[in-house]
mmCIF file of C-alpha atoms and ligand atoms in Angstrom:
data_model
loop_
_atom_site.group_PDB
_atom_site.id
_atom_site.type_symbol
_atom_site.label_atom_id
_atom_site.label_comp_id
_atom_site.label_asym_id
_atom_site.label_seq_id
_atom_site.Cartn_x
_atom_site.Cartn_y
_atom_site.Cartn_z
ATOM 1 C CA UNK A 166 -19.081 -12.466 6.012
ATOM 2 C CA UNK A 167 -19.853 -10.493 9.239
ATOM 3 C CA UNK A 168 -21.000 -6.845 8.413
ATOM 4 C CA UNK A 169 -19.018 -4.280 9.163
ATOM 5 C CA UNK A 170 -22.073 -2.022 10.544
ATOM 6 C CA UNK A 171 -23.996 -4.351 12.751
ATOM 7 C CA UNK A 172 -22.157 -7.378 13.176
ATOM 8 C CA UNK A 173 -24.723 -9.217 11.628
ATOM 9 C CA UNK A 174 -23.171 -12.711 10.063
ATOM 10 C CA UNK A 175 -26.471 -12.748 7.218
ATOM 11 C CA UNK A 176 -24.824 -10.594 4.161
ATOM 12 C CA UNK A 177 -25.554 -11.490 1.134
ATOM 13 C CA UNK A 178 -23.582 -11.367 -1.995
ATOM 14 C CA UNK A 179 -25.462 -9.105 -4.907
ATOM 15 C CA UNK A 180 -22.641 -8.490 -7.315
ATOM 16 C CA UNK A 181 -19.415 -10.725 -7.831
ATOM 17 C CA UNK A 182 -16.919 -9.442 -10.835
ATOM 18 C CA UNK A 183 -13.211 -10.492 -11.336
ATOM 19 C CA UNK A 184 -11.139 -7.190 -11.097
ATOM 20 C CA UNK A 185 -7.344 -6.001 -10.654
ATOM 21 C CA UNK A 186 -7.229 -7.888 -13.875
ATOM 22 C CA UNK A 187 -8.218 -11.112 -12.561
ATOM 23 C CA UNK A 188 -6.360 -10.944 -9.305
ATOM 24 C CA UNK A 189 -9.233 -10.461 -7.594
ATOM 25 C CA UNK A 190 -12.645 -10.830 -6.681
ATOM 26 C CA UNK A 191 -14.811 -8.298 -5.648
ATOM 27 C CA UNK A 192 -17.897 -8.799 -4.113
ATOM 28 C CA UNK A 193 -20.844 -6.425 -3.737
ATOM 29 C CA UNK A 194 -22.627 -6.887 -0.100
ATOM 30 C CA UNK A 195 -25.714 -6.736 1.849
ATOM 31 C CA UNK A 196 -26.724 -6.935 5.150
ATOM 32 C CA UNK A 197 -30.320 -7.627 5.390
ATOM 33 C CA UNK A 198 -30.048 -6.986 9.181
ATOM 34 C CA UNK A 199 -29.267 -3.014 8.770
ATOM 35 C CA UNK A 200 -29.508 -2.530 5.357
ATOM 36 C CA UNK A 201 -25.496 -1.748 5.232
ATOM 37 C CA UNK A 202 -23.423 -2.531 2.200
ATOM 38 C CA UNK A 203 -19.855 -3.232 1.638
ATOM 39 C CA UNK A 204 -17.286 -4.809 -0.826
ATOM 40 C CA UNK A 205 -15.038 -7.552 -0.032
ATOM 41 C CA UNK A 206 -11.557 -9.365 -2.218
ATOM 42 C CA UNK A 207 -11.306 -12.343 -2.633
ATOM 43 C CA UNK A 208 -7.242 -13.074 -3.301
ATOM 44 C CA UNK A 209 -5.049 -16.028 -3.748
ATOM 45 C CA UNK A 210 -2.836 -16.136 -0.860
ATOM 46 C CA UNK A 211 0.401 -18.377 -1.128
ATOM 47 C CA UNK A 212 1.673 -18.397 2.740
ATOM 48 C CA UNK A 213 1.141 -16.888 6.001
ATOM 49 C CA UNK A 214 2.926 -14.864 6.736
ATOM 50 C CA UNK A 215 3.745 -13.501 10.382
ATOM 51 C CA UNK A 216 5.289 -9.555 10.713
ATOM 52 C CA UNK A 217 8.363 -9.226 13.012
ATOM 53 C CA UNK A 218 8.070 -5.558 14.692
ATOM 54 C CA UNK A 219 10.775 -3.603 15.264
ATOM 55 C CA UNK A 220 10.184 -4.642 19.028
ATOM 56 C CA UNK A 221 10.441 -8.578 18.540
ATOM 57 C CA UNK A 222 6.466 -9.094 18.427
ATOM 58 C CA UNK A 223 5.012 -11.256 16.030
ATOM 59 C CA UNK A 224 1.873 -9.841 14.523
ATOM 60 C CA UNK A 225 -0.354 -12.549 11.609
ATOM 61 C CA UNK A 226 0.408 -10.513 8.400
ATOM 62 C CA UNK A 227 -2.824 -8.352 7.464
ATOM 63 C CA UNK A 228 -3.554 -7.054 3.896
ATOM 64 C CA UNK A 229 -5.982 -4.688 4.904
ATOM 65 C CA UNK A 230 -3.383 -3.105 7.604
ATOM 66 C CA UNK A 231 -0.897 -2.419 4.720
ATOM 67 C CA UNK A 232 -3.715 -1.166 2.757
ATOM 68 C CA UNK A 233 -4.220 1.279 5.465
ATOM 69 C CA UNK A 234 -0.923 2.363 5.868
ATOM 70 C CA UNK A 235 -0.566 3.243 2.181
ATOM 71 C CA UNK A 236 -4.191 4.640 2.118
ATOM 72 C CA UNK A 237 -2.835 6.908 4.764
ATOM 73 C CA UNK A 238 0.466 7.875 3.019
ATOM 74 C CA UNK A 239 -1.632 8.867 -0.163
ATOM 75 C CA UNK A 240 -4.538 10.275 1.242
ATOM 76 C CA UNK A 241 -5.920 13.797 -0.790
ATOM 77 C CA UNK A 242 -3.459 12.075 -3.386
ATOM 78 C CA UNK A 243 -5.097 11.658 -7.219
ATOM 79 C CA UNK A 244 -4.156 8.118 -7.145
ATOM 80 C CA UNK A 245 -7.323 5.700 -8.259
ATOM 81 C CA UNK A 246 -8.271 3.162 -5.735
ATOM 82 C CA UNK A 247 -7.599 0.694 -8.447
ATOM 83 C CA UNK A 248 -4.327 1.119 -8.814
ATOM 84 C CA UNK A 249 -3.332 1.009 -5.005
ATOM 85 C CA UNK A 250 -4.653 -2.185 -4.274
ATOM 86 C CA UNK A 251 -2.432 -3.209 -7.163
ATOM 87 C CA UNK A 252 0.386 -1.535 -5.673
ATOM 88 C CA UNK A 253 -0.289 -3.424 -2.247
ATOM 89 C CA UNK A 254 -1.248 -6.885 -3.916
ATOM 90 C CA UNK A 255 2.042 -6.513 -5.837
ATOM 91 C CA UNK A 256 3.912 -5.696 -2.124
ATOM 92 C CA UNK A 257 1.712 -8.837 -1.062
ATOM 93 C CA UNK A 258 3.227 -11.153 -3.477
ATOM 94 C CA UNK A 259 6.558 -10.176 -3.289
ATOM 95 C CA UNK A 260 6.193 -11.034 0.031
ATOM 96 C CA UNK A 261 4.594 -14.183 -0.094
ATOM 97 C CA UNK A 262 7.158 -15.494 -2.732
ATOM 98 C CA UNK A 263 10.902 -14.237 -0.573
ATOM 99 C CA UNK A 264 10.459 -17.927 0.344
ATOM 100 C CA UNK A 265 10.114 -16.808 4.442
ATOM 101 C CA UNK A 266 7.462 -17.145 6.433
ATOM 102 C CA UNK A 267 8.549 -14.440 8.633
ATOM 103 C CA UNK A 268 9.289 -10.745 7.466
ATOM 104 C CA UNK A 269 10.212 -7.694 9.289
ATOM 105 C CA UNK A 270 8.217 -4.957 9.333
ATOM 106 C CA UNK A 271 11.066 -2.436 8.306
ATOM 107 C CA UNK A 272 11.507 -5.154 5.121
ATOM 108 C CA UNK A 273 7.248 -4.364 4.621
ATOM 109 C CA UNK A 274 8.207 -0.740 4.616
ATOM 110 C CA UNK A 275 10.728 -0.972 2.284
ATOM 111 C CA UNK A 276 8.888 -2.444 -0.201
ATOM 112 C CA UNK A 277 6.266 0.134 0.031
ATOM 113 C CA UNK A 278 8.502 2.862 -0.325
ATOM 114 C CA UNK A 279 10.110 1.300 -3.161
ATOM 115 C CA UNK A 280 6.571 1.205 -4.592
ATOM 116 C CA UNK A 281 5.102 4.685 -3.266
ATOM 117 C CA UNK A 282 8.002 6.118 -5.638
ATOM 118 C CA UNK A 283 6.995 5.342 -8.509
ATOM 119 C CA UNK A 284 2.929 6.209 -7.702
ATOM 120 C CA UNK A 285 3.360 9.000 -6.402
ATOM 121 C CA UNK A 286 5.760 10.973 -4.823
ATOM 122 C CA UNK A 287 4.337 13.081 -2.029
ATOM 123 C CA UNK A 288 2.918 9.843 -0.866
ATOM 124 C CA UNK A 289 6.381 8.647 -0.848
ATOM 125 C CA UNK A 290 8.025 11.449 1.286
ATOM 126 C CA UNK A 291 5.549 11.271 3.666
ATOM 127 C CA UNK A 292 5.566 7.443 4.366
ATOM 128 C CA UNK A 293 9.285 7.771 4.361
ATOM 129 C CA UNK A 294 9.472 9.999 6.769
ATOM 130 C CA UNK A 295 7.453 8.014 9.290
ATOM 131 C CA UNK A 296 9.409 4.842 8.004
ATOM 132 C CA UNK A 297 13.080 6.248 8.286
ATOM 133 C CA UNK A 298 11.861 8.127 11.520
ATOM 134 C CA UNK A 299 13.544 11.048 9.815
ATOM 135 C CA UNK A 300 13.734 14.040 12.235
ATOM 136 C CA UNK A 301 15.836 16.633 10.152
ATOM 137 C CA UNK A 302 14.567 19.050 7.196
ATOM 138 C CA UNK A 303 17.979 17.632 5.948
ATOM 139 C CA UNK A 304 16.733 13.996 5.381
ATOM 140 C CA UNK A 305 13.302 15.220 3.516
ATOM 141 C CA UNK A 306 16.038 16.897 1.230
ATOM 142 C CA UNK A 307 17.819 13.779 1.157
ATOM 143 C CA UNK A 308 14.359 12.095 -0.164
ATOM 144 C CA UNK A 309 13.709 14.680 -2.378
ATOM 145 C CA UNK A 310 16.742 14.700 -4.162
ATOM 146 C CA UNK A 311 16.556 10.997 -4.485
ATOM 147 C CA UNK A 312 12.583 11.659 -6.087
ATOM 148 C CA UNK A 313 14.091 13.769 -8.675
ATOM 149 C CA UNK A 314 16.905 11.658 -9.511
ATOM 150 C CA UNK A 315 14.779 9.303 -10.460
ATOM 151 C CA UNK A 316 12.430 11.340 -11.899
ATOM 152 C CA UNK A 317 15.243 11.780 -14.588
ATOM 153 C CA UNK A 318 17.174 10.299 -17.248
ATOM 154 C CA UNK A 319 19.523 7.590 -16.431
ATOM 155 C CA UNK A 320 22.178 9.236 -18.197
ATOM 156 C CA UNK A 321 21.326 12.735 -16.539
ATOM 157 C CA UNK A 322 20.796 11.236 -12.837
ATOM 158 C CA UNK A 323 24.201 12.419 -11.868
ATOM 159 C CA UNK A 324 23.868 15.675 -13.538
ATOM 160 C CA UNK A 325 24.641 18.419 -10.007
ATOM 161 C CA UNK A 326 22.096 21.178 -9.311
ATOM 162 C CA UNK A 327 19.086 19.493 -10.134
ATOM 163 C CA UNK A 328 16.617 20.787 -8.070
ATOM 164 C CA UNK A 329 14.298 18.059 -6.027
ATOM 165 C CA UNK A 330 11.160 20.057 -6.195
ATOM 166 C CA UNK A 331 10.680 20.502 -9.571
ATOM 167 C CA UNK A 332 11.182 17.219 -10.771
ATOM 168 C CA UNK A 333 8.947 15.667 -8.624
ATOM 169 C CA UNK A 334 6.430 18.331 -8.922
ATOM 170 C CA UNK A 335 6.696 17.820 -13.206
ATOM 171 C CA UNK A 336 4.856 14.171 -12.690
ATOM 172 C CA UNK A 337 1.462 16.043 -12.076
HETATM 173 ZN ZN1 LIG B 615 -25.667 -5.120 9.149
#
């Protein structure tokens, strides 16, 4: 594995320990060359898979991208590193099994969304807001509303004049 510092291709492994509950592998490097460490997964992955952008490219599908997106979506967020890669394995491997080897990105966003709502919700408005393109305070209120219905009771969901805020404020 090439380090991430130098470029060096001489890392050494000092610590390998199944995590994500078994999902994973994660490995403890070193470079010898600069003395840098990292971590690295090691995942089962079940297809390619090749990303259709909204402009007709095909991109090779990239865990580490999506990580990145959601990183960004929940940065400053108290959300444990542990359970995002969950999040984004789980995204992974609904993927992998839709049975197509190509996926749009907007059906990649989706997903996250769907999963962003129930981790956390400011993480949720703001990737949803670069996902929908949303351009109107209206549409946040839109998202919001649909946060704190539900944040509630199935029975209460359709209950008028619940505020957005509070609900999805009460989660923390
Ligand atoms: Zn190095």
């Amino acid at each position: 594995m090439r380090c991430p510092y130098c470029s060096g291709d001489n890392s050494q492994v000092k610590d390998s320990r199944p995590t994500e509950e078994n999902a994973a592998i994660r490995r403890r490097r070193v470079c010898p060359d600069c003395g840098g460490r990292f971590t690295t997964f090691e995942r089962v992955q079940l297809r390619e898979l090749v990303v259709v952008k909204a402009s007709g490219r095909k991109v090779p599908f990239e865990r580490e991208k999506l990580l990145r997106s959601v990183q960004i979506a929940l940065r400053k967020r108290p959300v444990e590193t542990e359970r995002i890669e969950r999040m984004v394995s789980g995204i992974v491997r609904q993927l992998e099994s839709m049975g197509e080897t190509e996926i749009t990105s907007r059906t990649i966003g989706g997903l996250v969304i769907e999963a962003l709502k129930g981790l956390d919700p400011v993480a949720y408005v703001r990737f949803a807001s670069v996902y929908r393109d949303f351009r109107e305070a209206a549409d946040f209120q839109e998202i919001l509303s649909e946060i704190a219905r539900d944040g509630d009771e199935p029975d209460t969901a359709t209950v008028p004049g619940g505020r957005a805020m509070p609900a999805a404020a009460k989660k923390h």
